[in-house]
């Protein structure tokens, strides 16, 4: 990280810690047990105590990511460091849409995708799928307990000092001195007691939350999880070289408990044909295939689980030019055929624009802009988005030679010293990471430019 | 017309592999003019990197140059001996590789890697000696190398014939033992012949060797004289300085400068170049290791290393493929600026047509080891003629539209068995019968624009380019029109 980026991160850091805990307030989960268990829950075998957001169940929101944080800790005990790969990212993915995430390498877009399917234990925040929490992290809650306790201890010290000062302030020859001292002592004592109770409440609620998070992570419904599948970036590294194509594709089915070999083989062949391969390929090994075909195997492996949400992590950036279009078209066809919702992670903006309905732009672990793809390209608001868009090379020699690339320098453009930035909705459906002052500027800009 | 600085003529390169002979480059010709940027576009495996490695003389050891010429300054680089190539590689022709991480040494400080070349060439006495003997040395080595090449060619031909015979044998299942014996005999005969050739060469090159020995002796004397003169000058100056410390220091510096390039001097030059390629805080960066750099910075280091000498030609082998769009933009701007400042010619290899549009003066499109179309970038982008160029232009997703992409069906051919006729025919929907039978020659479209496709033959049916391409071209032209219009206002 260079200095500019460090400043960008540091400037926006504090607002993160002060954020409101909007995990939807505990409708004390125990009540849910008495309610009729719906068909859906029976189908997915969802534990009745699993945390859920009732307003999302059955709604259009398929995936909801709330305050996702993913830190990586490394270094020795003395010199321990943490890398904030993703910090405080929230977004919703709607049913049937194609949601794109773009950004430079190292901005945390891949980590976001991997955190969602629980390849990492997330540090903090929650991920809801169909309204049920599938993954959560408790770091924030632990920190909350720690800091609140420390602050309260400081407060107690201050109060004690205050008490002493006030007692000393009473003149020695005051006839009512003892009564006054007792009064002050009583007052302070009461205050401390009150504070202790408040702190205890906070600690108890946070502890309950941590318990719930641990419980949820333990009891994630497998059937629900198998509806989210991922296609990986590198078609060479993501396939086990010692397994045949059939084994690779079947692996997920076996894990999910489909033991009927004939049935599984039928499913594999069906999937192979869907992605443009033939039955003979099923007994071969990955090294016998070209890059494009391997990526098709990766797609078949994901699709055989009959997913509803497909996370594509740069599925075409390792492929040759002439093969890319084939894979894009294939994904497009499958999306319509199987009614998939796709989360598309890439750094190639023209591909993302072509493929996605809504696009989120990430910069060093933060979501800086989120809107529909047409709008993002027409009216980019955040300066980083503008610089990204200005860097796309277009296959047109006439305009390309005159293209001016904009440079994004966070500490020159933003002044976050007093007012901390947050993700604000500038107008319906268009979110930008900015502070209040910038928000007004953006609104002004939108009023004059957007019709 | 500008001066031609490099000319590649009918280059044919193959590789010996376990599966047979791989025909990587099949009859490639192009030229590079002074001060221009030539972009070579193609898929991986189309032979674009191999062509450029041949220019640099760094082909893998299993490569066979079967024919052709690479003419640089009136010299055929394919015939040049390794000794002489040291003077060209890096000094006159520089190269930047694709992956900036693997082209840097991970356990060597950046500074050392940049100054390495300067220091290796820094011993002035050695340089002087080499300069004096170089002509004779090269003549001798060339003569030896030519003889060796002849001998090797004989053996290679025998080996190739053997592979062919064995392959044929397995196909027809004929008498195996007989063929094997035949192969053995053939190889033995070839080796004998090669030995004969080597003997003849040795006899022929004897006078050259003697001449070289003489020049070496003369050169040694000359170098010793020079050194003595420098030292004498130094002593004289020290004597005349009369204990003036500054004067003595100056004299000492002059002496070392005359004898060799010191580490300090090399560092000063390196820092200058690092600043030129846009590395902030070069003094601090000088002592760091490659892993401490980001991808873009690493690529800048690689460029800096290429620029420690002053190359006339810079070959960039996909320098931005591993980088992000923003960093890619920075590197492209850097290369453009350096090209202008240093008056270089650039060969730019890529498969990203957007980058091509940004960089190229002229474009060569390669497919399956051949150039299928070349022309100015305007020719290629606005009047493409070859079906492969059409397919390339149609298959990139466009920012402005969401229509279905025209994907190229199938995969590139296996170059161990190069297809007969037009290599692209099996994947082209415009292929005619003749495409599968005979290789199309280059048809002239305009003075600068050539394409190898039978569609341009006068007897061929009139075929329009796909609609998606023609529409994009129309849009692009319209965009330019709008822009021009607004500028006029």
Tab-separated table of C-alpha atoms in Angstrom, chain A residues 35-367:
chain	number	residue	atom	x	y	z
A	35	UNK	CA	-44.365	-20.491	14.600
A	36	UNK	CA	-45.325	-22.968	11.893
A	37	UNK	CA	-42.298	-24.194	10.044
A	38	UNK	CA	-42.731	-23.231	6.422
A	39	UNK	CA	-42.304	-25.576	3.481
A	40	UNK	CA	-39.148	-23.786	2.456
A	41	UNK	CA	-37.543	-24.330	5.809
A	42	UNK	CA	-38.465	-27.977	5.781
A	43	UNK	CA	-36.974	-28.325	2.312
A	44	UNK	CA	-33.707	-26.675	3.228
A	45	UNK	CA	-33.607	-28.284	6.702
A	46	UNK	CA	-33.051	-24.992	8.372
A	47	UNK	CA	-32.471	-25.060	12.097
A	48	UNK	CA	-35.319	-23.243	13.848
A	49	UNK	CA	-32.895	-21.246	15.956
A	50	UNK	CA	-30.925	-19.952	12.961
A	51	UNK	CA	-30.909	-16.189	12.739
A	52	UNK	CA	-32.993	-14.791	9.932
A	53	UNK	CA	-34.350	-11.557	8.568
A	54	UNK	CA	-38.047	-12.222	8.119
A	55	UNK	CA	-38.558	-9.288	5.757
A	56	UNK	CA	-36.138	-10.872	3.263
A	57	UNK	CA	-37.660	-14.361	3.274
A	58	UNK	CA	-39.603	-14.791	0.097
A	59	UNK	CA	-38.669	-11.330	-1.157
A	60	UNK	CA	-36.700	-10.342	-4.243
A	61	UNK	CA	-33.435	-10.099	-2.373
A	62	UNK	CA	-31.544	-13.330	-2.865
A	63	UNK	CA	-28.287	-12.439	-1.204
A	64	UNK	CA	-27.764	-9.724	1.325
A	65	UNK	CA	-24.315	-8.834	2.558
A	66	UNK	CA	-24.235	-6.645	5.673
A	67	UNK	CA	-21.089	-4.895	6.920
A	68	UNK	CA	-18.859	-7.651	5.663
A	69	UNK	CA	-15.325	-7.418	6.960
A	70	UNK	CA	-12.557	-9.804	6.075
A	71	UNK	CA	-9.214	-9.214	7.713
A	72	UNK	CA	-6.166	-11.381	7.413
A	73	UNK	CA	-3.788	-11.595	10.348
A	74	UNK	CA	-0.158	-12.402	9.861
A	75	UNK	CA	3.265	-11.747	11.275
A	76	UNK	CA	4.795	-12.845	14.575
A	77	UNK	CA	3.299	-12.275	18.022
A	78	UNK	CA	5.318	-9.132	18.566
A	79	UNK	CA	5.037	-7.749	15.087
A	80	UNK	CA	1.517	-8.806	14.250
A	81	UNK	CA	-0.160	-7.128	11.354
A	82	UNK	CA	-3.533	-7.240	9.781
A	83	UNK	CA	-4.583	-6.745	6.215
A	84	UNK	CA	-8.027	-5.313	5.784
A	85	UNK	CA	-8.926	-7.038	2.546
A	86	UNK	CA	-12.601	-6.136	2.791
A	87	UNK	CA	-13.861	-3.606	5.279
A	88	UNK	CA	-17.486	-2.820	5.789
A	89	UNK	CA	-19.084	-3.772	2.510
A	90	UNK	CA	-22.859	-4.013	2.257
A	91	UNK	CA	-24.972	-4.780	-0.768
A	92	UNK	CA	-28.001	-6.757	-1.905
A	93	UNK	CA	-28.240	-9.032	-4.910
A	94	UNK	CA	-31.713	-9.418	-6.402
A	95	UNK	CA	-33.170	-12.533	-7.942
A	96	UNK	CA	-32.360	-13.031	-11.627
A	97	UNK	CA	-29.979	-10.136	-11.949
A	98	UNK	CA	-26.331	-10.080	-12.842
A	99	UNK	CA	-24.325	-8.230	-10.243
A	100	UNK	CA	-20.806	-7.144	-11.146
A	101	UNK	CA	-17.918	-6.202	-8.888
A	102	UNK	CA	-14.977	-4.356	-10.437
A	103	UNK	CA	-11.782	-2.903	-9.115
A	104	UNK	CA	-8.033	-3.136	-9.341
A	105	UNK	CA	-6.227	-6.238	-8.249
A	106	UNK	CA	-5.916	-6.235	-4.488
A	107	UNK	CA	-9.101	-4.272	-3.904
A	108	UNK	CA	-10.827	-7.226	-2.246
A	109	UNK	CA	-13.314	-8.199	-4.922
A	110	UNK	CA	-12.233	-11.825	-5.033
A	111	UNK	CA	-12.100	-11.989	-1.249
A	112	UNK	CA	-15.687	-10.755	-1.101
A	113	UNK	CA	-16.801	-13.562	-3.390
A	114	UNK	CA	-14.864	-16.153	-1.447
A	115	UNK	CA	-16.163	-14.918	1.899
A	116	UNK	CA	-19.738	-15.272	0.701
A	117	UNK	CA	-19.369	-18.971	-0.011
A	118	UNK	CA	-17.534	-19.493	3.278
A	119	UNK	CA	-14.129	-20.223	1.852
A	120	UNK	CA	-12.915	-17.940	4.616
A	121	UNK	CA	-14.319	-17.488	8.106
A	122	UNK	CA	-15.480	-13.934	7.907
A	123	UNK	CA	-14.142	-11.498	10.453
A	124	UNK	CA	-17.233	-9.456	11.040
A	125	UNK	CA	-20.639	-8.791	9.546
A	126	UNK	CA	-23.267	-11.171	8.193
A	127	UNK	CA	-24.254	-12.775	4.927
A	128	UNK	CA	-27.930	-13.609	4.415
A	129	UNK	CA	-29.089	-15.930	1.681
A	130	UNK	CA	-32.839	-16.022	1.087
A	131	UNK	CA	-33.131	-14.225	4.423
A	132	UNK	CA	-31.307	-16.877	6.438
A	133	UNK	CA	-27.920	-16.099	7.855
A	134	UNK	CA	-25.346	-18.409	6.323
A	135	UNK	CA	-22.196	-16.850	7.643
A	136	UNK	CA	-21.230	-14.267	10.217
A	137	UNK	CA	-18.252	-12.913	12.094
A	138	UNK	CA	-18.027	-11.743	15.674
A	139	UNK	CA	-14.953	-9.521	15.755
A	140	UNK	CA	-16.984	-6.339	15.874
A	141	UNK	CA	-19.080	-7.580	18.790
A	142	UNK	CA	-16.007	-8.628	20.713
A	143	UNK	CA	-14.433	-5.251	20.115
A	144	UNK	CA	-17.634	-3.582	21.220
A	145	UNK	CA	-17.490	-5.360	24.571
A	146	UNK	CA	-13.818	-4.569	24.968
A	147	UNK	CA	-14.056	-0.891	24.160
A	148	UNK	CA	-17.254	-0.278	26.084
A	149	UNK	CA	-15.689	-1.890	29.159
A	150	UNK	CA	-12.507	0.135	28.847
A	151	UNK	CA	-14.423	3.348	28.363
A	152	UNK	CA	-16.626	2.662	31.322
A	153	UNK	CA	-13.605	1.959	33.527
A	154	UNK	CA	-12.158	5.298	32.506
A	155	UNK	CA	-15.454	6.940	33.260
A	156	UNK	CA	-15.482	5.362	36.714
A	157	UNK	CA	-12.013	6.723	37.396
A	158	UNK	CA	-13.144	10.161	36.332
A	159	UNK	CA	-16.179	9.946	38.570
A	160	UNK	CA	-14.072	8.913	41.537
A	161	UNK	CA	-11.703	11.803	40.925
A	162	UNK	CA	-14.673	14.111	40.628
A	163	UNK	CA	-16.029	12.822	43.944
A	164	UNK	CA	-12.732	13.471	45.680
A	165	UNK	CA	-12.506	16.966	44.268
A	166	UNK	CA	-16.024	17.819	45.326
A	167	UNK	CA	-15.472	16.509	48.843
A	168	UNK	CA	-12.302	18.519	49.191
A	169	UNK	CA	-14.121	21.578	47.973
A	170	UNK	CA	-16.389	21.526	51.014
A	171	UNK	CA	-14.898	23.736	53.740
A	172	UNK	CA	-13.659	21.898	56.827
A	173	UNK	CA	-15.661	23.990	59.254
A	174	UNK	CA	-18.981	23.390	57.534
A	175	UNK	CA	-21.451	22.156	60.125
A	176	UNK	CA	-23.271	19.940	57.603
A	177	UNK	CA	-20.119	18.528	56.171
A	178	UNK	CA	-20.778	14.918	56.923
A	179	UNK	CA	-24.251	15.009	55.469
A	180	UNK	CA	-22.951	16.664	52.332
A	181	UNK	CA	-20.147	14.146	51.916
A	182	UNK	CA	-22.590	11.298	52.322
A	183	UNK	CA	-24.848	12.882	49.718
A	184	UNK	CA	-22.069	13.213	47.167
A	185	UNK	CA	-20.856	9.688	47.830
A	186	UNK	CA	-24.324	8.348	47.443
A	187	UNK	CA	-24.820	10.239	44.204
A	188	UNK	CA	-21.640	8.908	42.652
A	189	UNK	CA	-22.344	5.417	43.898
A	190	UNK	CA	-25.742	5.476	42.290
A	191	UNK	CA	-24.276	6.691	39.023
A	192	UNK	CA	-21.674	3.940	38.995
A	193	UNK	CA	-24.307	1.349	39.749
A	194	UNK	CA	-26.466	2.633	36.919
A	195	UNK	CA	-23.511	2.560	34.538
A	196	UNK	CA	-22.570	-0.935	35.614
A	197	UNK	CA	-26.050	-2.116	34.828
A	198	UNK	CA	-25.987	-0.425	31.395
A	199	UNK	CA	-22.603	-1.953	30.641
A	200	UNK	CA	-23.786	-5.341	31.770
A	201	UNK	CA	-26.720	-5.052	29.434
A	202	UNK	CA	-24.473	-4.174	26.500
A	203	UNK	CA	-22.095	-6.986	27.318
A	204	UNK	CA	-24.949	-9.442	27.694
A	205	UNK	CA	-26.571	-8.530	24.396
A	206	UNK	CA	-23.236	-8.653	22.569
A	207	UNK	CA	-22.408	-11.984	24.188
A	208	UNK	CA	-25.765	-13.312	23.106
A	209	UNK	CA	-25.007	-12.111	19.596
A	210	UNK	CA	-21.620	-13.780	19.602
A	211	UNK	CA	-23.249	-16.996	20.801
A	212	UNK	CA	-25.785	-16.682	18.012
A	213	UNK	CA	-23.028	-16.069	15.449
A	214	UNK	CA	-21.099	-19.125	16.585
A	215	UNK	CA	-24.299	-21.133	16.511
A	216	UNK	CA	-25.154	-19.918	13.006
A	217	UNK	CA	-21.705	-20.692	11.670
A	218	UNK	CA	-22.004	-24.187	13.065
A	219	UNK	CA	-25.497	-24.881	11.781
A	220	UNK	CA	-25.361	-23.422	8.291
A	221	UNK	CA	-27.858	-25.442	6.243
A	222	UNK	CA	-25.905	-27.466	3.699
A	223	UNK	CA	-28.727	-27.572	1.205
A	224	UNK	CA	-28.985	-23.820	1.239
A	225	UNK	CA	-25.259	-23.442	0.754
A	226	UNK	CA	-25.175	-25.821	-2.190
A	227	UNK	CA	-27.365	-23.372	-4.079
A	228	UNK	CA	-24.426	-20.970	-4.184
A	229	UNK	CA	-21.667	-22.134	-6.487
A	230	UNK	CA	-18.489	-20.581	-7.723
A	231	UNK	CA	-16.487	-20.557	-10.953
A	232	UNK	CA	-12.819	-19.874	-10.377
A	233	UNK	CA	-10.414	-17.700	-12.243
A	234	UNK	CA	-7.743	-20.116	-13.301
A	235	UNK	CA	-9.078	-23.092	-15.255
A	236	UNK	CA	-5.755	-24.900	-14.833
A	237	UNK	CA	-5.308	-24.628	-11.082
A	238	UNK	CA	-8.931	-25.089	-10.120
A	239	UNK	CA	-9.266	-28.635	-11.490
A	240	UNK	CA	-7.598	-31.558	-9.712
A	241	UNK	CA	-5.195	-33.074	-12.261
A	242	UNK	CA	-5.625	-36.585	-10.814
A	243	UNK	CA	-9.388	-36.748	-11.142
A	244	UNK	CA	-11.308	-37.502	-14.278
A	245	UNK	CA	-13.798	-34.959	-15.522
A	246	UNK	CA	-16.655	-37.130	-14.303
A	247	UNK	CA	-15.217	-37.304	-10.783
A	248	UNK	CA	-14.630	-33.580	-10.739
A	249	UNK	CA	-18.192	-32.815	-11.722
A	250	UNK	CA	-19.691	-35.472	-9.447
A	251	UNK	CA	-17.759	-34.533	-6.346
A	252	UNK	CA	-20.307	-32.019	-5.131
A	253	UNK	CA	-23.199	-34.387	-5.718
A	254	UNK	CA	-21.505	-37.090	-3.684
A	255	UNK	CA	-20.848	-34.723	-0.818
A	256	UNK	CA	-24.473	-33.663	-0.841
A	257	UNK	CA	-25.521	-37.290	-0.473
A	258	UNK	CA	-26.511	-38.273	-3.990
A	259	UNK	CA	-25.132	-41.795	-4.023
A	260	UNK	CA	-26.902	-43.276	-7.052
A	261	UNK	CA	-24.086	-43.754	-9.558
A	262	UNK	CA	-26.271	-44.141	-12.613
A	263	UNK	CA	-28.288	-41.074	-11.754
A	264	UNK	CA	-25.130	-39.078	-11.112
A	265	UNK	CA	-23.602	-40.136	-14.414
A	266	UNK	CA	-26.768	-39.067	-16.171
A	267	UNK	CA	-26.574	-35.682	-14.531
A	268	UNK	CA	-22.899	-35.304	-15.482
A	269	UNK	CA	-23.578	-36.090	-19.121
A	270	UNK	CA	-26.504	-33.709	-19.182
A	271	UNK	CA	-24.332	-30.944	-17.768
A	272	UNK	CA	-21.481	-31.664	-20.186
A	273	UNK	CA	-23.863	-31.331	-23.086
A	274	UNK	CA	-25.240	-28.124	-21.653
A	275	UNK	CA	-21.792	-26.512	-21.607
A	276	UNK	CA	-20.913	-27.733	-25.086
A	277	UNK	CA	-18.871	-30.869	-24.369
A	278	UNK	CA	-19.752	-34.508	-25.126
A	279	UNK	CA	-20.111	-37.709	-23.127
A	280	UNK	CA	-16.709	-39.095	-24.196
A	281	UNK	CA	-15.024	-36.238	-22.397
A	282	UNK	CA	-16.242	-37.490	-19.028
A	283	UNK	CA	-13.556	-40.157	-18.681
A	284	UNK	CA	-10.656	-37.895	-19.598
A	285	UNK	CA	-8.319	-35.910	-17.366
A	286	UNK	CA	-8.161	-32.103	-17.237
A	287	UNK	CA	-4.762	-31.835	-18.909
A	288	UNK	CA	-6.218	-33.209	-22.112
A	289	UNK	CA	-8.350	-30.134	-22.578
A	290	UNK	CA	-7.636	-26.631	-23.819
A	291	UNK	CA	-8.155	-23.575	-21.622
A	292	UNK	CA	-11.630	-22.807	-22.897
A	293	UNK	CA	-12.769	-26.395	-22.453
A	294	UNK	CA	-11.372	-26.508	-18.930
A	295	UNK	CA	-13.311	-23.414	-18.042
A	296	UNK	CA	-16.402	-25.175	-19.398
A	297	UNK	CA	-15.678	-28.088	-17.065
A	298	UNK	CA	-15.435	-25.610	-14.202
A	299	UNK	CA	-18.819	-24.216	-15.202
A	300	UNK	CA	-20.329	-27.702	-15.437
A	301	UNK	CA	-19.036	-28.551	-11.972
A	302	UNK	CA	-20.767	-25.494	-10.577
A	303	UNK	CA	-23.993	-26.031	-12.491
A	304	UNK	CA	-24.492	-29.699	-11.642
A	305	UNK	CA	-25.546	-28.690	-8.129
A	306	UNK	CA	-28.437	-26.804	-9.703
A	307	UNK	CA	-27.395	-23.497	-8.158
A	308	UNK	CA	-29.503	-20.393	-7.897
A	309	UNK	CA	-26.593	-18.049	-7.332
A	310	UNK	CA	-23.401	-18.373	-9.338
A	311	UNK	CA	-20.305	-16.457	-8.284
A	312	UNK	CA	-17.968	-16.049	-11.253
A	313	UNK	CA	-14.498	-14.972	-10.181
A	314	UNK	CA	-12.827	-13.578	-13.306
A	315	UNK	CA	-13.946	-16.570	-15.372
A	316	UNK	CA	-12.552	-15.244	-18.632
A	317	UNK	CA	-9.430	-13.291	-17.814
A	318	UNK	CA	-7.181	-16.358	-18.178
A	319	UNK	CA	-8.637	-17.244	-21.588
A	320	UNK	CA	-7.602	-16.377	-25.107
A	321	UNK	CA	-9.383	-13.635	-27.003
A	322	UNK	CA	-11.206	-15.895	-29.406
A	323	UNK	CA	-12.360	-18.194	-26.575
A	324	UNK	CA	-13.600	-15.396	-24.330
A	325	UNK	CA	-16.617	-14.599	-26.434
A	326	UNK	CA	-17.571	-18.286	-26.438
A	327	UNK	CA	-17.566	-18.443	-22.640
A	328	UNK	CA	-19.437	-15.160	-22.284
A	329	UNK	CA	-22.127	-16.372	-24.649
A	330	UNK	CA	-22.324	-19.687	-22.816
A	331	UNK	CA	-22.809	-17.969	-19.464
A	332	UNK	CA	-25.433	-15.714	-20.977
A	333	UNK	CA	-27.366	-18.676	-22.391
A	334	UNK	CA	-27.163	-20.650	-19.162
A	335	UNK	CA	-28.308	-17.667	-17.183
A	336	UNK	CA	-31.525	-17.492	-19.148
A	337	UNK	CA	-31.995	-21.236	-19.377
A	338	UNK	CA	-31.542	-22.006	-15.699
A	339	UNK	CA	-32.749	-18.741	-14.246
A	340	UNK	CA	-29.448	-18.042	-12.562
A	341	UNK	CA	-28.501	-15.060	-10.523
A	342	UNK	CA	-24.892	-14.225	-11.247
A	343	UNK	CA	-22.295	-12.355	-9.255
A	344	UNK	CA	-19.610	-11.456	-11.741
A	345	UNK	CA	-16.204	-10.424	-10.438
A	346	UNK	CA	-13.780	-8.975	-12.978
A	347	UNK	CA	-11.383	-6.169	-13.645
A	348	UNK	CA	-12.203	-5.860	-17.330
A	349	UNK	CA	-14.812	-3.119	-17.357
A	350	UNK	CA	-16.036	-3.638	-20.894
A	351	UNK	CA	-16.877	-7.273	-20.137
A	352	UNK	CA	-18.625	-6.318	-16.907
A	353	UNK	CA	-20.604	-3.650	-18.694
A	354	UNK	CA	-21.621	-6.129	-21.341
A	355	UNK	CA	-22.646	-8.765	-18.856
A	356	UNK	CA	-24.061	-7.095	-15.767
A	357	UNK	CA	-27.202	-5.244	-14.758
A	358	UNK	CA	-25.748	-3.592	-11.698
A	359	UNK	CA	-22.112	-2.851	-10.944
A	360	UNK	CA	-20.292	-2.223	-7.689
A	361	UNK	CA	-16.910	-0.524	-7.824
A	362	UNK	CA	-14.463	-1.416	-5.074
A	363	UNK	CA	-11.339	0.427	-4.000
A	364	UNK	CA	-9.077	-0.928	-1.283
A	365	UNK	CA	-11.662	-2.973	0.521
A	366	UNK	CA	-14.444	-0.439	0.264
A	367	UNK	CA	-17.415	-0.125	-1.975
